[in-house]
């Protein structure tokens, strides 16, 4: 069977979240504070995984990779802080447009403090280093999670699919909250993360159905200890997640700003069902 391991879970969550942070930062639209929030959050999660690994596990390769993720994330965060005065390209353009609009309406040409052009920007490629190291750690984590006659390939697919799936939905929810801080932000970055959540969903579900998987729980070959109820709960979580993603996408089609807040609330629920989709399956199959 496939073991449920806290260290591997934390590493996969941090790896997926940092990967989709790059998906967002590469657009150069979201304020630098969002990157600070995400790097700090996932750096802490990765660190928790390292502590759990050394305390309860015995996979040195995974733990060393986890340390690498923490270090790479910390370096990216430090570089972003040092170059904070540069802002991001999209923000500079927005400030320029806003200034021109004010001048056109009032006839008064005012100097509006904004990001500086003479300071180099944070290079988004730095956000790719940590998840790349994390993937290496997940190769070790998948091996550690493989028990008995279980397939390493299946275990690896589940770990990588879970990393992408949980990372996408978590980043989407956190980005939705960031619109409170940066209300002029276009919806493109959030729509992209919602789309990636929808793309990774079938991969996650199929991965959990691969033998020996949730099919065995549903047909009674594996006893979940609750008369098969956990198998049906897993189905409800899986269907509920994609349904919430679809409703979130529909909400974001509305023009009003409140639609973004409604989408964020829906993504809160999607996180709960998404974690149910991943963790319930792992717990039952462990």
C-alpha positions as CSV (number, residue, x, y, z in Angstrom):
1,X,0.0,0.0,0.0
2,X,0.9,3.7,-0.1
3,X,2.0,5.2,3.3
4,X,0.7,8.5,4.5
5,X,3.7,10.4,5.6
6,X,3.6,13.9,7.1
7,X,7.1,14.8,5.9
8,X,6.3,13.9,2.3
9,X,2.9,15.6,2.4
10,X,4.4,18.9,3.7
11,X,7.1,18.7,1.0
12,X,4.6,18.0,-1.8
13,X,2.3,20.8,-0.6
14,X,5.2,23.3,-0.5
15,X,6.6,22.2,-3.8
16,X,3.3,22.5,-5.6
17,X,2.5,25.9,-4.0
18,X,5.9,27.3,-4.9
19,X,5.6,26.1,-8.5
20,X,2.3,27.9,-8.9
21,X,3.8,30.9,-7.2
22,X,6.2,31.1,-10.2
23,X,3.2,30.7,-12.5
24,X,1.8,33.9,-11.0
25,X,5.1,35.9,-10.5
26,X,6.2,35.3,-14.1
27,X,3.2,37.5,-15.2
28,X,4.8,40.5,-13.4
29,X,1.3,41.8,-12.4
30,X,0.8,40.9,-8.8
31,X,2.5,43.1,-6.1
32,X,5.7,41.9,-4.5
33,X,4.0,41.5,-1.1
34,X,2.1,38.5,-2.5
35,X,5.4,36.8,-3.2
36,X,6.6,37.5,0.3
37,X,3.5,36.0,1.8
38,X,3.7,32.9,-0.3
39,X,7.4,32.3,0.1
40,X,7.2,32.7,3.8
41,X,4.1,30.4,4.0
42,X,5.6,27.6,1.9
43,X,9.0,27.9,3.4
44,X,7.5,27.3,6.9
45,X,5.5,24.3,5.6
46,X,8.7,22.9,4.0
47,X,10.5,23.4,7.3
48,X,7.8,21.6,9.2
49,X,8.2,18.7,6.8
50,X,11.9,18.6,7.4
51,X,11.4,18.5,11.2
52,X,8.8,15.8,10.9
53,X,11.1,13.8,8.6
54,X,14.0,13.9,11.0
55,X,11.8,13.2,14.0
56,X,9.6,10.4,12.6
57,X,11.2,9.3,9.3
58,X,14.5,7.9,8.0
59,X,14.8,9.2,4.5
60,X,17.9,11.4,4.3
61,X,17.5,12.3,0.6
62,X,14.0,13.7,1.2
63,X,15.1,15.7,4.2
64,X,18.1,17.2,2.5
65,X,15.9,18.2,-0.4
66,X,13.5,19.7,2.1
67,X,16.3,21.8,3.5
68,X,17.2,22.8,0.0
69,X,13.6,24.0,-0.6
70,X,13.7,26.1,2.6
71,X,17.1,27.6,1.7
72,X,16.1,28.4,-2.0
73,X,12.8,29.9,-0.8
74,X,14.6,32.0,1.8
75,X,17.1,33.3,-0.8
76,X,14.3,34.2,-3.2
77,X,12.5,36.0,-0.4
78,X,15.6,37.9,0.5
79,X,16.3,39.0,-3.1
80,X,12.7,40.1,-3.4
81,X,13.0,42.2,-0.3
82,X,16.3,43.8,-1.4
83,X,14.8,44.7,-4.8
84,X,11.4,45.8,-3.4
85,X,11.7,49.4,-4.6
86,X,11.6,48.1,-8.3
87,X,8.1,46.8,-7.8
88,X,6.8,44.8,-10.8
89,X,6.5,45.8,-14.5
90,X,2.7,45.5,-14.5
91,X,2.4,47.8,-11.4
92,X,4.7,50.4,-13.1
93,X,2.4,50.4,-16.1
94,X,-0.7,50.7,-14.0
95,X,0.8,53.6,-12.1
96,X,1.7,55.4,-15.3
97,X,-1.8,54.9,-16.8
98,X,-3.4,56.1,-13.5
99,X,-1.2,59.2,-13.5
100,X,-2.0,60.0,-17.2
101,X,-5.7,59.6,-16.5
102,X,-5.6,62.0,-13.5
103,X,-3.7,64.5,-15.6
104,X,-6.2,64.3,-18.4
105,X,-9.2,64.8,-16.1
106,X,-7.7,67.6,-13.9
107,X,-5.1,69.1,-16.1
108,X,-2.7,68.9,-13.2
109,X,0.5,66.9,-13.7
110,X,1.3,65.3,-10.4
111,X,4.2,63.2,-9.4
112,X,2.8,59.9,-8.0
113,X,5.2,57.8,-6.0
114,X,5.5,54.4,-7.6
115,X,8.0,51.7,-8.4
116,X,11.4,52.8,-9.5
117,X,12.8,52.0,-13.0
118,X,16.4,52.3,-11.9
119,X,16.3,49.3,-9.6
120,X,16.5,45.8,-11.1
121,X,13.3,43.7,-10.6
122,X,13.1,40.4,-8.8
123,X,13.8,37.7,-11.4
124,X,10.9,35.2,-11.4
125,X,13.2,32.3,-12.4
126,X,14.4,32.3,-8.7
127,X,10.9,31.0,-7.8
128,X,11.6,27.9,-9.9
129,X,14.6,26.7,-8.0
130,X,12.8,25.7,-4.8
131,X,10.1,23.5,-6.5
132,X,12.8,21.9,-8.7
133,X,14.6,20.8,-5.6
134,X,11.3,19.8,-4.1
135,X,10.6,17.4,-7.0
136,X,13.9,15.7,-6.3
137,X,12.8,15.3,-2.7
138,X,9.5,13.9,-3.8
139,X,11.3,11.2,-5.7
140,X,12.7,10.0,-2.4
141,X,9.5,10.6,-0.6
142,X,7.5,8.4,-3.1
143,X,10.0,5.6,-2.5
144,X,9.6,6.0,1.3
145,X,5.8,5.9,0.9
146,X,5.8,2.7,-1.1
147,X,5.0,-0.3,1.1
148,X,4.9,-4.0,0.4
149,X,4.2,-4.9,-3.3
150,X,2.9,-1.4,-4.1
151,X,4.2,0.2,-7.3
152,X,6.7,3.0,-6.9
153,X,5.5,4.5,-10.2
154,X,1.9,4.7,-8.8
155,X,3.2,6.2,-5.6
156,X,5.3,8.8,-7.5
157,X,2.4,9.7,-9.7
158,X,0.2,10.3,-6.6
159,X,2.8,12.4,-4.9
160,X,3.4,14.6,-7.9
161,X,-0.2,14.9,-8.8
162,X,-1.1,15.8,-5.2
163,X,1.7,18.5,-5.2
164,X,0.3,20.1,-8.3
165,X,-3.4,19.8,-7.3
166,X,-3.0,21.1,-3.7
167,X,-0.6,23.8,-4.8
168,X,-2.9,25.2,-7.5
169,X,-6.0,25.3,-5.3
170,X,-4.1,26.8,-2.3
171,X,-2.5,29.5,-4.4
172,X,-5.8,30.3,-6.0
173,X,-7.4,30.9,-2.6
174,X,-4.6,33.0,-1.3
175,X,-4.4,35.0,-4.4
176,X,-8.1,35.7,-4.2
177,X,-7.5,37.3,-0.8
178,X,-4.7,39.4,-2.3
179,X,-7.2,41.3,-4.3
180,X,-8.2,43.0,-1.1
181,X,-4.7,44.4,-0.9
182,X,-4.4,45.1,-4.6
183,X,-7.9,45.9,-5.8
184,X,-6.8,47.2,-9.2
185,X,-5.3,43.9,-10.2
186,X,-6.8,42.3,-13.3
187,X,-8.4,38.8,-12.9
188,X,-6.0,37.1,-15.3
189,X,-3.7,35.7,-12.6
190,X,-6.6,34.3,-10.6
191,X,-8.3,32.8,-13.6
192,X,-5.1,31.1,-14.5
193,X,-4.8,29.4,-11.2
194,X,-8.4,28.3,-11.3
195,X,-7.8,26.9,-14.7
196,X,-4.8,25.0,-13.4
197,X,-6.8,23.6,-10.6
198,X,-9.3,22.2,-13.1
199,X,-6.5,20.8,-15.2
200,X,-4.8,19.0,-12.3
201,X,-8.1,17.7,-10.8
202,X,-8.5,14.7,-13.2
203,X,-4.9,13.8,-12.8
204,X,-5.3,13.6,-9.1
205,X,-8.5,11.6,-9.2
206,X,-7.1,9.1,-11.8
207,X,-3.9,8.7,-9.7
208,X,-6.0,7.7,-6.7
209,X,-8.0,5.2,-8.7
210,X,-4.9,3.4,-10.0
211,X,-4.5,-0.1,-8.5
212,X,-4.4,-0.6,-5.7
213,X,-6.6,2.4,-5.3
214,X,-10.0,3.8,-4.3
215,X,-11.8,1.4,-6.6
216,X,-10.8,-1.4,-4.2
217,X,-12.3,0.6,-1.4
218,X,-15.5,1.2,-3.3
219,X,-16.0,-2.5,-4.2
220,X,-15.1,-3.7,-0.7
221,X,-11.7,-5.3,-1.4
222,X,-10.2,-2.8,1.1
223,X,-12.0,-2.3,4.4
224,X,-12.0,1.4,5.3
225,X,-13.3,0.5,8.8
226,X,-16.5,2.4,8.3
227,X,-18.5,0.1,6.0
228,X,-17.3,1.8,2.8
229,X,-18.5,5.3,3.9
230,X,-15.0,6.8,3.4
231,X,-15.0,5.7,-0.2
232,X,-18.2,7.5,-0.8
233,X,-17.0,10.5,1.1
234,X,-13.9,10.6,-1.2
235,X,-16.2,10.6,-4.2
236,X,-18.2,13.5,-2.7
237,X,-15.0,15.4,-2.1
238,X,-13.7,14.8,-5.7
239,X,-17.0,15.8,-7.3
240,X,-17.5,18.7,-4.9
241,X,-14.0,20.1,-5.8
242,X,-14.5,20.3,-9.5
243,X,-18.1,21.6,-9.1
244,X,-16.7,24.4,-6.9
245,X,-14.0,25.2,-9.4
246,X,-16.7,25.5,-12.1
247,X,-18.8,27.8,-10.0
248,X,-15.8,29.9,-9.2
249,X,-15.0,30.3,-12.9
250,X,-18.6,31.3,-13.5
251,X,-18.4,33.9,-10.6
252,X,-15.3,35.4,-12.1
253,X,-17.2,36.2,-15.3
254,X,-19.2,38.8,-13.4
255,X,-17.9,42.4,-13.8
256,X,-18.5,43.5,-10.2
257,X,-15.5,43.5,-7.8
258,X,-17.6,41.4,-5.3
259,X,-17.4,38.5,-7.7
260,X,-13.7,38.1,-6.8
261,X,-14.6,37.9,-3.1
262,X,-17.3,35.4,-3.9
263,X,-14.8,33.4,-5.9
264,X,-12.4,33.5,-2.9
265,X,-15.1,32.1,-0.6
266,X,-15.8,29.3,-3.0
267,X,-12.1,28.5,-3.2
268,X,-12.1,28.2,0.6
269,X,-14.6,25.4,0.2
270,X,-12.6,23.9,-2.7
271,X,-9.5,23.7,-0.5
272,X,-11.5,21.6,2.0
273,X,-12.8,19.2,-0.6
274,X,-9.4,19.1,-2.4
275,X,-7.6,18.1,0.7
276,X,-10.4,15.5,1.3
277,X,-9.8,14.2,-2.2
278,X,-6.1,13.7,-1.5
279,X,-5.8,12.9,2.2
280,X,-8.8,10.7,2.6
281,X,-7.5,8.5,-0.2
282,X,-4.1,8.3,1.3
283,X,-5.4,7.6,4.8
284,X,-7.6,4.7,3.5
285,X,-4.9,3.3,1.3
286,X,-2.2,3.6,3.9
